[in-house]
């Protein structure tokens, strides 16, 4: 039993029986640098979909959100559909048409650039509507036969945007939105070639524009299904993208089923997001020896069952808020590769009646709806705040509490962020390594579902801490703020890097799988973790990862990332993080041997995470 577990046990015995230690997080007086990131960057996490009118911009800013995705410019006003054919190049659009409309194209975008003071924006096109003179017969009328001509439309749009904004276009461009949804009309290889053609045309004139894709819908929910069939298609895309594009993008939606007085989230989870990201990054390291940036351009609550979406529901408002915050807590853990995320929450829309008002931040009169709490929770975190190293408890079970810690060195404000994935409250012991801080009183801000089934954001509530224990309500996001006089001016910086095994999506043909992970010399090691991602069939409910051996040493302490499955899912994607004693790690080749209770399924990825200074 380690010191943290012993402390938890002592508390369990000595404190009143109604108060128990459910989880322990360990906080160190060390700056944590993941990749190149040491500070909180509000602009990477507070984006929402859709541009705004000048009248609504002040109200959106007030809740802490920013317009971060320019949608459907090819559809607006029938821009692509009305484009005439180039009289000098049959089958291609006329450049003069786009030049003539460039001011009209850019007006609303420039309103947002000025209103939000140059926010980071992701632009996309839908790629569904094309002019009558363009042959789309091979794709049932949904996509041009001539890929180069289709790419020319996109290039001329981007060219018009550059000229119409005096060289200040959106920083990021997604080539086409959710092409996988059109799989019955256009094959995947066509979309891969389209991405390449668009990227080559744009970068020939605008080499600094960041271009990416494939903007997959619901990718994390089904990458491992059907023997990783979808992942194999994505690998085909990455073979092109790692050379010609700047980022990988996908959409991350979680389903919810409501039955009676209970609810169940499924399809997407912390574990599945990690599983997807590790596949992309493993492949990138294998092919190019470097990481590949990721943008999640839509995320949040997805398909619903058991609830009438055309009726106003404060419970449904909470579910949108909960999924927003839950996924932000997940994305923050991967901040080295997560270049930007954009919530699928809109300022106001009644396009689908109440169903779309449900994910609107404001009502039609610019009054805040409860949904605004999703952004208000994060409003007071800024670039002046530095990440501190924090560890979760290796308790050989699923981790329910996700922690982050930030400190503002200007004023000694210490913020401990805790997200509870559990459907019950949890008591969390804050273990400050070597007693560097002893909190007694502070403030808490929590977003949770109250007894009346209404989302509630309690802000700056006084909190008195006994035995370093705080309580996080069921399915809640909280941050606890304290004042510390600790001097961080000379605090050590621990740099966290991840090293991936080149062995990916390995079938578990027998009960033992052996892989290697190359770790270069890393200096003074502060911690080592092993992250293992596995996909099992739901037809084998008793299959388990039994033992993990690193360089002949058996690992004994782990936690698994939060996951949940629905009744129609046929696989379970688990991610385990093992604590590895520092002296077990070897320079260069590290042998990892994994033993399973039975054959079947796949070892998805293996990664070694090293913190050093």
XYZ file of C-alpha atoms in Angstrom:
613
model
C 0.000 0.000 0.000
C 1.490 3.359 -1.001
C 1.330 6.541 1.073
C -1.656 7.962 -0.801
C -3.700 4.765 -0.368
C -2.710 4.618 3.307
C -3.882 8.197 3.814
C -7.179 7.345 2.182
C -7.599 4.311 4.451
C -6.779 6.314 7.585
C -9.384 8.897 6.585
C -11.899 6.154 5.953
C -11.401 4.787 9.446
C -11.006 7.969 11.440
C -13.489 10.382 9.862
C -17.225 10.174 10.456
C -18.704 7.111 8.789
C -20.818 9.253 6.446
C -17.676 10.705 4.903
C -15.390 8.380 3.021
C -12.446 8.776 0.694
C -13.631 7.661 -2.751
C -10.702 8.960 -4.768
C -7.366 10.620 -4.208
C -5.588 13.008 -6.547
C -1.962 13.957 -5.948
C -0.876 17.512 -6.718
C 2.756 18.533 -7.136
C 4.397 21.979 -6.936
C 5.732 21.366 -10.447
C 4.783 22.961 -13.742
C 3.538 20.332 -16.170
C 4.518 20.825 -19.796
C 2.718 18.461 -22.176
C 4.420 18.749 -25.539
C 4.919 22.513 -25.781
C 1.931 23.510 -23.647
C 2.348 24.984 -20.154
C -0.472 27.578 -20.001
C -4.238 27.447 -20.370
C -5.297 28.896 -23.722
C -8.938 29.935 -23.448
C -9.297 30.465 -27.184
C -8.607 26.805 -27.938
C -11.503 25.542 -25.814
C -14.299 28.166 -25.825
C -15.372 27.962 -29.462
C -18.883 27.307 -30.723
C -20.221 26.523 -34.184
C -21.582 29.245 -36.445
C -20.850 32.908 -37.086
C -22.881 35.582 -35.312
C -24.685 38.800 -36.125
C -23.298 42.066 -34.725
C -26.330 42.243 -32.415
C -25.656 38.853 -30.835
C -21.859 39.058 -30.509
C -21.822 41.045 -27.205
C -24.200 38.520 -25.611
C -22.120 35.547 -26.720
C -18.940 37.204 -25.431
C -20.642 37.824 -22.107
C -21.079 34.099 -21.470
C -17.425 33.413 -22.398
C -17.954 31.839 -25.832
C -16.537 32.726 -29.250
C -17.664 32.071 -32.805
C -15.143 29.498 -34.012
C -16.564 27.730 -37.081
C -17.738 29.213 -40.354
C -20.401 26.905 -41.713
C -21.850 26.229 -45.157
C -20.422 29.147 -47.141
C -20.721 27.092 -50.321
C -24.458 26.643 -49.665
C -25.279 30.181 -48.486
C -27.071 32.068 -51.239
C -26.505 29.112 -53.540
C -22.892 30.223 -54.014
C -21.590 27.036 -55.626
C -24.869 26.048 -57.237
C -25.232 29.381 -59.067
C -21.630 29.532 -60.282
C -21.413 29.825 -64.090
C -19.099 27.726 -66.199
C -15.740 29.205 -67.200
C -16.112 30.168 -70.870
C -12.421 29.475 -71.371
C -12.252 26.122 -69.564
C -15.171 23.763 -70.053
C -16.318 21.935 -66.917
C -14.717 24.443 -64.507
C -16.198 27.433 -62.590
C -15.693 30.998 -63.761
C -13.164 32.812 -61.478
C -14.813 36.172 -62.240
C -17.993 35.005 -60.487
C -16.170 34.476 -57.174
C -14.242 37.743 -57.556
C -17.496 39.629 -58.107
C -18.988 38.189 -54.891
C -15.941 38.369 -52.602
C -17.227 41.243 -50.453
C -20.603 39.574 -50.036
C -18.887 36.285 -49.164
C -16.824 37.872 -46.393
C -19.191 40.389 -44.786
C -20.454 38.254 -41.907
C -17.039 36.721 -41.272
C -15.466 40.171 -40.991
C -18.204 41.194 -38.530
C -17.067 38.291 -36.339
C -13.357 39.032 -36.806
C -13.947 42.566 -35.540
C -16.532 41.665 -32.899
C -14.456 38.885 -31.323
C -11.056 40.537 -31.907
C -9.595 38.078 -34.431
C -10.700 34.697 -33.057
C -9.317 31.394 -34.321
C -11.886 30.105 -36.819
C -12.307 26.795 -38.625
C -13.975 27.133 -42.038
C -15.627 24.275 -43.923
C -17.778 23.557 -46.947
C -20.596 21.032 -47.231
C -19.850 20.000 -50.816
C -23.418 18.855 -51.534
C -24.842 21.355 -54.056
C -23.250 21.903 -57.460
C -24.312 23.734 -60.654
C -26.416 21.936 -63.261
C -23.687 22.111 -65.901
C -21.273 20.071 -63.760
C -21.465 16.316 -64.339
C -22.270 14.527 -61.068
C -23.765 11.384 -62.574
C -21.169 9.016 -61.112
C -22.152 10.139 -57.573
C -25.964 10.237 -57.792
C -25.920 14.013 -58.209
C -24.059 14.723 -54.963
C -20.437 15.149 -56.072
C -18.661 16.078 -59.330
C -17.141 13.395 -61.515
C -14.169 15.694 -62.112
C -12.315 15.922 -58.789
C -10.009 18.673 -60.040
C -12.993 20.811 -61.048
C -14.578 20.286 -57.623
C -11.310 21.355 -55.979
C -11.263 24.462 -58.175
C -14.584 25.598 -56.651
C -13.070 25.374 -53.171
C -9.867 27.122 -54.213
C -11.770 30.022 -55.790
C -13.837 30.381 -52.599
C -10.703 30.511 -50.438
C -9.084 32.914 -52.882
C -12.120 35.207 -52.634
C -11.999 35.013 -48.835
C -8.304 35.957 -48.784
C -8.893 38.923 -51.040
C -12.128 39.980 -49.349
C -10.479 40.000 -45.915
C -7.226 41.674 -47.029
C -5.257 38.545 -46.283
C -6.929 37.639 -42.973
C -8.827 34.416 -43.729
C -9.748 31.771 -41.123
C -6.689 30.020 -39.704
C -8.061 26.536 -40.391
C -9.944 25.030 -43.295
C -11.698 21.653 -43.413
C -11.958 20.473 -47.010
C -15.447 18.965 -46.709
C -17.814 18.363 -43.802
C -18.649 14.770 -42.812
C -17.952 13.077 -46.163
C -18.484 9.667 -44.559
C -22.195 10.517 -44.319
C -22.279 10.453 -48.131
C -20.684 7.029 -48.400
C -23.616 5.599 -50.345
C -23.072 8.194 -53.085
C -19.308 8.662 -53.249
C -16.545 6.215 -52.418
C -13.901 6.985 -49.834
C -10.966 7.057 -52.264
C -12.662 9.899 -54.155
C -12.787 11.982 -50.971
C -9.135 11.250 -50.205
C -8.175 12.455 -53.696
C -10.419 15.510 -53.252
C -8.628 16.499 -50.036
C -5.285 16.200 -51.813
C -6.426 18.231 -54.823
C -7.857 21.024 -52.640
C -4.750 21.176 -50.446
C -2.405 21.374 -53.422
C -4.381 24.155 -55.078
C -4.713 26.277 -51.931
C -1.164 25.797 -50.665
C 0.304 26.671 -54.039
C -0.947 30.239 -53.449
C -1.531 30.336 -49.667
C 1.100 28.036 -48.113
C 0.435 29.214 -44.543
C -3.227 28.228 -44.446
C -3.796 25.162 -42.231
C -5.821 22.573 -44.116
C -7.227 19.372 -42.688
C -9.866 16.677 -42.629
C -11.560 14.265 -43.027
C -14.085 15.774 -40.566
C -15.548 12.396 -39.701
C -18.892 12.203 -37.933
C -18.975 10.232 -34.681
C -15.550 8.753 -35.354
C -14.623 7.830 -31.801
C -17.796 5.768 -31.382
C -17.045 3.216 -34.087
C -13.357 3.154 -35.064
C -12.922 -0.292 -33.515
C -16.095 -1.879 -34.925
C -16.103 -4.545 -37.623
C -12.447 -5.480 -37.031
C -11.334 -1.826 -37.231
C -12.670 -1.559 -40.781
C -13.314 2.189 -40.499
C -9.864 2.767 -39.036
C -8.314 1.056 -42.055
C -10.030 3.614 -44.297
C -8.749 6.414 -42.077
C -5.210 5.017 -42.364
C -5.583 5.323 -46.152
C -6.511 8.983 -45.612
C -3.558 9.551 -43.270
C -1.133 8.153 -45.838
C -2.010 11.249 -47.855
C -2.694 13.676 -45.008
C 0.557 13.253 -43.109
C 2.401 14.696 -46.100
C -0.081 17.148 -47.574
C -2.383 18.307 -44.740
C -1.859 20.069 -41.413
C -4.376 18.441 -39.085
C -6.767 15.544 -38.597
C -10.361 16.452 -37.721
C -13.395 14.572 -36.479
C -16.682 15.045 -34.654
C -17.313 13.671 -31.184
C -20.917 13.013 -30.155
C -22.309 11.014 -27.235
C -25.728 9.337 -27.345
C -28.177 9.416 -24.442
C -31.031 7.018 -23.671
C -33.689 8.034 -21.142
C -35.854 5.388 -19.479
C -38.228 6.395 -16.728
C -36.227 8.383 -14.211
C -32.817 7.171 -15.349
C -30.477 8.061 -18.194
C -27.526 6.395 -19.865
C -24.788 7.916 -22.027
C -23.138 5.658 -24.595
C -21.296 5.262 -27.931
C -18.701 7.918 -27.050
C -16.545 8.155 -23.927
C -13.215 9.257 -22.500
C -11.741 5.842 -23.328
C -12.967 5.898 -26.927
C -11.624 9.410 -27.541
C -8.242 8.332 -26.169
C -8.403 5.184 -28.297
C -9.009 7.216 -31.462
C -6.310 9.789 -30.672
C -3.755 7.096 -29.901
C -4.451 5.400 -33.235
C -3.903 8.655 -35.139
C -0.793 9.590 -33.186
C 0.683 6.081 -33.296
C 0.250 6.034 -37.053
C 1.770 9.498 -37.406
C 4.805 8.561 -35.321
C 5.184 5.305 -37.216
C 5.073 7.002 -40.620
C 6.632 10.407 -39.918
C 8.231 10.217 -36.484
C 6.185 13.145 -35.178
C 2.767 14.053 -33.808
C -0.136 15.208 -35.976
C -2.391 18.006 -34.768
C -6.078 17.240 -34.170
C -9.145 19.487 -34.370
C -12.545 18.424 -33.072
C -14.807 20.787 -34.995
C -18.065 19.503 -33.478
C -18.630 17.831 -30.125
C -21.314 17.394 -27.541
C -24.579 15.550 -27.010
C -25.741 13.537 -30.011
C -28.704 11.243 -30.775
C -31.368 10.874 -28.071
C -33.975 8.236 -27.275
C -36.738 8.149 -24.674
C -37.262 11.921 -24.559
C -39.351 14.270 -26.695
C -36.867 16.734 -28.196
C -39.710 19.006 -29.348
C -40.632 19.814 -25.757
C -38.546 22.190 -23.624
C -36.616 20.239 -20.987
C -34.272 21.545 -18.321
C -32.953 17.988 -17.955
C -32.022 17.974 -21.630
C -30.334 21.366 -21.182
C -28.223 19.794 -18.436
C -27.288 16.850 -20.671
C -25.915 19.234 -23.317
C -23.933 21.095 -20.650
C -22.661 17.878 -19.059
C -21.397 16.440 -22.331
C -19.697 19.721 -23.212
C -17.797 19.873 -19.931
C -17.068 16.153 -19.788
C -15.426 16.220 -23.200
C -13.451 19.393 -22.438
C -11.978 17.607 -19.403
C -10.984 14.763 -21.752
C -9.530 17.024 -24.443
C -7.437 18.962 -21.916
C -5.580 15.765 -21.070
C -4.408 15.582 -24.700
C -3.598 19.271 -25.086
C -0.293 18.536 -26.829
C -2.124 17.299 -29.953
C -5.570 18.893 -29.542
C -5.038 22.068 -31.549
C -8.629 23.286 -31.217
C -12.124 22.100 -30.283
C -15.461 23.640 -31.270
C -18.678 22.775 -29.455
C -21.810 22.062 -31.454
C -23.735 24.640 -29.485
C -25.175 27.513 -31.514
C -26.086 31.067 -30.588
C -29.735 30.603 -31.609
C -31.473 28.437 -34.160
C -35.027 27.178 -34.566
C -34.307 25.320 -37.805
C -35.546 22.055 -36.257
C -37.999 23.659 -33.846
C -37.410 23.021 -30.144
C -34.937 20.256 -31.042
C -32.434 22.883 -32.205
C -33.420 25.501 -29.624
C -32.234 22.857 -27.142
C -28.611 23.435 -28.192
C -28.912 27.220 -28.460
C -27.027 29.465 -26.037
C -29.472 32.375 -26.312
C -33.179 32.671 -27.026
C -34.499 34.691 -29.968
C -34.439 37.868 -27.834
C -30.747 37.422 -26.933
C -31.498 36.301 -23.377
C -29.224 33.616 -21.945
C -30.573 30.090 -21.879
C -29.300 27.552 -19.334
C -27.055 26.118 -22.076
C -24.842 29.199 -21.646
C -23.586 27.645 -18.398
C -21.436 25.308 -20.499
C -19.221 28.271 -21.383
C -19.684 30.291 -18.194
C -18.068 27.458 -16.221
C -14.785 28.071 -18.104
C -15.020 31.849 -18.398
C -12.541 32.714 -15.644
C -9.634 30.584 -16.873
C -7.005 32.571 -18.752
C -3.563 32.435 -20.368
C -1.964 33.633 -17.150
C -2.710 30.243 -15.582
C -0.098 27.498 -15.604
C -0.773 23.759 -15.461
C 0.593 21.883 -12.456
C 1.385 18.201 -12.399
C -1.468 16.091 -11.018
C -1.823 12.316 -10.703
C -4.896 10.160 -10.440
C -5.049 7.236 -8.041
C -3.937 3.866 -9.440
C -6.674 1.862 -7.729
C -7.071 -0.988 -10.264
C -10.550 0.137 -11.327
C -12.246 2.640 -13.591
C -11.336 6.248 -12.862
C -14.431 8.304 -12.126
C -12.749 11.612 -11.197
C -10.783 13.492 -13.888
C -8.447 16.176 -12.450
C -6.616 19.246 -13.768
C -4.773 21.865 -11.711
C -3.967 25.462 -12.669
C -2.124 28.175 -10.785
C -2.001 31.895 -11.485
C 1.479 32.866 -10.366
C 0.592 36.557 -10.323
C -1.726 36.252 -7.320
C -1.281 32.709 -5.965
C -4.752 31.566 -7.079
C -4.785 27.765 -7.172
C -7.637 26.124 -9.121
C -8.281 22.397 -8.764
C -10.652 21.193 -11.482
C -12.493 17.909 -10.899
C -15.012 16.225 -13.170
C -17.149 13.404 -11.787
C -18.255 10.776 -14.341
C -20.090 8.850 -11.628
C -23.846 8.967 -11.076
C -23.236 9.461 -7.377
C -21.330 12.118 -5.410
C -17.685 11.385 -4.668
C -15.405 12.525 -1.882
C -11.948 13.379 -3.166
C -8.815 13.697 -1.056
C -6.403 16.331 -2.321
C -2.946 14.959 -1.582
C -0.311 17.693 -1.843
C 3.029 15.983 -2.410
C 5.342 16.297 0.600
C 2.807 18.641 2.245
C 3.591 21.684 0.093
C 0.085 23.091 0.676
C -2.580 22.663 3.377
C -5.958 24.050 2.253
C -8.464 25.025 4.907
C -10.895 27.350 3.155
C -11.591 28.566 -0.341
C -14.323 28.791 -2.951
C -15.997 26.259 -5.198
C -17.835 26.560 -8.503
C -19.880 23.532 -9.599
C -22.077 22.686 -12.562
C -24.553 19.901 -11.734
C -28.136 18.657 -12.071
C -30.198 19.696 -9.059
C -33.060 17.794 -7.411
C -35.586 19.547 -9.675
C -33.775 18.155 -12.774
C -32.470 21.583 -13.704
C -28.867 22.511 -14.597
C -27.290 24.577 -11.842
C -24.075 26.591 -11.829
C -23.213 27.467 -8.242
C -20.356 29.983 -8.315
C -17.902 31.116 -5.648
C -19.490 29.093 -2.871
C -17.417 29.230 0.342
C -15.885 25.847 1.115
C -14.189 24.677 4.305
C -11.773 21.801 3.853
C -11.219 19.117 6.491
C -8.500 16.514 6.041
C -7.907 17.893 2.509
C -11.225 16.390 1.343
C -13.726 17.961 -1.044
C -16.986 16.616 -2.466
C -17.961 16.574 -6.139
C -21.691 16.075 -6.839
C -22.911 13.319 -9.143
C -22.092 13.879 -12.841
C -20.729 17.318 -12.046
C -17.858 19.563 -13.046
C -16.292 21.613 -10.258
C -13.293 23.763 -9.551
C -12.023 24.574 -6.090
C -10.044 27.774 -5.673
C -7.541 28.395 -2.908
C -4.869 30.980 -2.243
C -1.341 29.717 -1.910
C 1.816 31.567 -0.929
C 4.000 28.881 -2.486
C 6.708 30.433 -4.633
C 6.547 28.962 -8.142
C 9.262 31.234 -9.525
C 11.782 28.398 -9.270
C 9.368 25.510 -9.583
C 10.710 22.679 -11.721
C 9.084 22.087 -15.100
C 8.250 18.470 -15.830
C 7.918 17.771 -19.552
C 5.561 14.972 -20.516
C 6.181 13.162 -23.815
C 4.489 10.108 -25.320
C 6.236 7.331 -27.236
C 4.181 4.897 -29.298
C 4.725 1.317 -30.320
C 4.682 0.836 -34.113
C 2.535 -2.263 -33.512
C -1.081 -1.211 -33.980
C -4.430 -3.024 -34.242
C -2.791 -6.349 -33.425
C -5.232 -9.306 -33.458
C -5.223 -11.249 -30.196
C -4.872 -14.665 -31.863
C -3.610 -16.331 -28.705
C -3.510 -15.142 -25.143
C -0.147 -13.325 -25.321
C 0.826 -10.284 -27.424
C 4.377 -8.926 -27.377
C 5.258 -5.432 -28.648
C 8.140 -2.967 -28.330
C 8.231 0.739 -27.547
C 11.312 2.817 -28.343
C 12.048 5.513 -25.760
C 15.043 7.801 -26.411
C 17.236 9.232 -23.622
C 14.965 11.600 -21.665
C 17.055 13.056 -18.824
C 15.916 12.883 -15.211
C 12.730 10.825 -15.041
C 9.891 11.985 -12.773
C 7.235 9.448 -13.744
C 6.487 6.719 -16.271
C 3.094 5.466 -17.404
C 2.058 2.742 -19.830
C -1.185 3.300 -21.751
C -2.782 0.231 -23.330
C -5.844 0.350 -25.585
C -7.761 -2.870 -26.283
C -10.986 -3.698 -28.104
C -12.967 -6.754 -27.029
C -16.094 -8.268 -28.540
C -19.270 -7.919 -26.504
C -19.752 -11.614 -27.292
C -16.819 -12.306 -24.945
C -17.960 -10.455 -21.814
C -15.456 -12.201 -19.548
C -12.344 -11.458 -21.622
C -9.793 -9.482 -19.631
C -6.310 -8.087 -19.813
C -4.734 -10.266 -17.119
C -1.100 -9.197 -16.815
C 1.225 -6.580 -18.279
C 4.979 -7.097 -18.132
C 7.480 -4.375 -19.043
C 11.081 -5.523 -19.471
C 10.381 -8.668 -17.390
C 8.764 -6.617 -14.568
C 5.057 -7.220 -13.882
C 2.997 -4.052 -13.435
C 0.501 -4.134 -10.583
C -1.140 -0.683 -10.433
C -3.482 0.829 -12.996
C -6.710 2.662 -13.586
C -8.963 2.423 -16.634
C -10.490 5.387 -18.405
C -14.210 5.986 -18.199
C -16.292 4.137 -20.785
C -19.885 3.084 -21.368
C -21.638 0.991 -23.978
C -25.139 0.836 -25.411
C -27.370 -2.138 -26.262
C -26.615 -1.980 -30.001
C -22.826 -1.909 -29.665
C -20.799 -5.009 -30.408
C -17.378 -4.000 -29.041
C -16.005 -2.438 -25.889
C -12.939 -0.220 -26.258
C -10.972 -0.071 -23.016
C -7.961 2.072 -22.174
C -5.733 1.265 -19.189
C -3.029 3.456 -17.673
C -0.399 1.585 -15.657
C 2.028 3.065 -13.193
C 5.561 2.047 -14.194
C 8.395 2.327 -11.642
C 11.021 4.652 -13.097
C 13.807 2.080 -12.882
C 11.904 -0.344 -15.107
C 12.234 1.923 -18.139
C 15.096 1.283 -20.540
C 16.599 3.584 -23.105
C 15.570 2.612 -26.619
C 13.798 -0.769 -26.787
C 11.245 -1.599 -24.117
C 9.511 -4.954 -24.311
C 5.821 -4.992 -23.369
C 4.152 -8.379 -22.981
C 0.388 -8.483 -22.511
C -1.483 -11.596 -21.396
C -5.218 -12.000 -21.934
C -7.731 -14.364 -20.389
C -8.755 -15.621 -23.845
C -8.104 -15.023 -27.526
C -10.131 -12.590 -29.616
C -10.367 -8.861 -30.121
C -7.498 -6.484 -30.775
C -4.649 -4.751 -29.041
C -5.254 -1.297 -30.477
C -2.221 0.727 -29.320
C 0.507 0.788 -26.694
C 2.216 3.981 -25.533
C 4.789 4.920 -22.904
C 4.302 8.327 -21.258
C 7.396 9.815 -19.634
C 7.650 12.894 -17.429
C 11.165 14.246 -17.061
C 13.155 17.355 -16.325
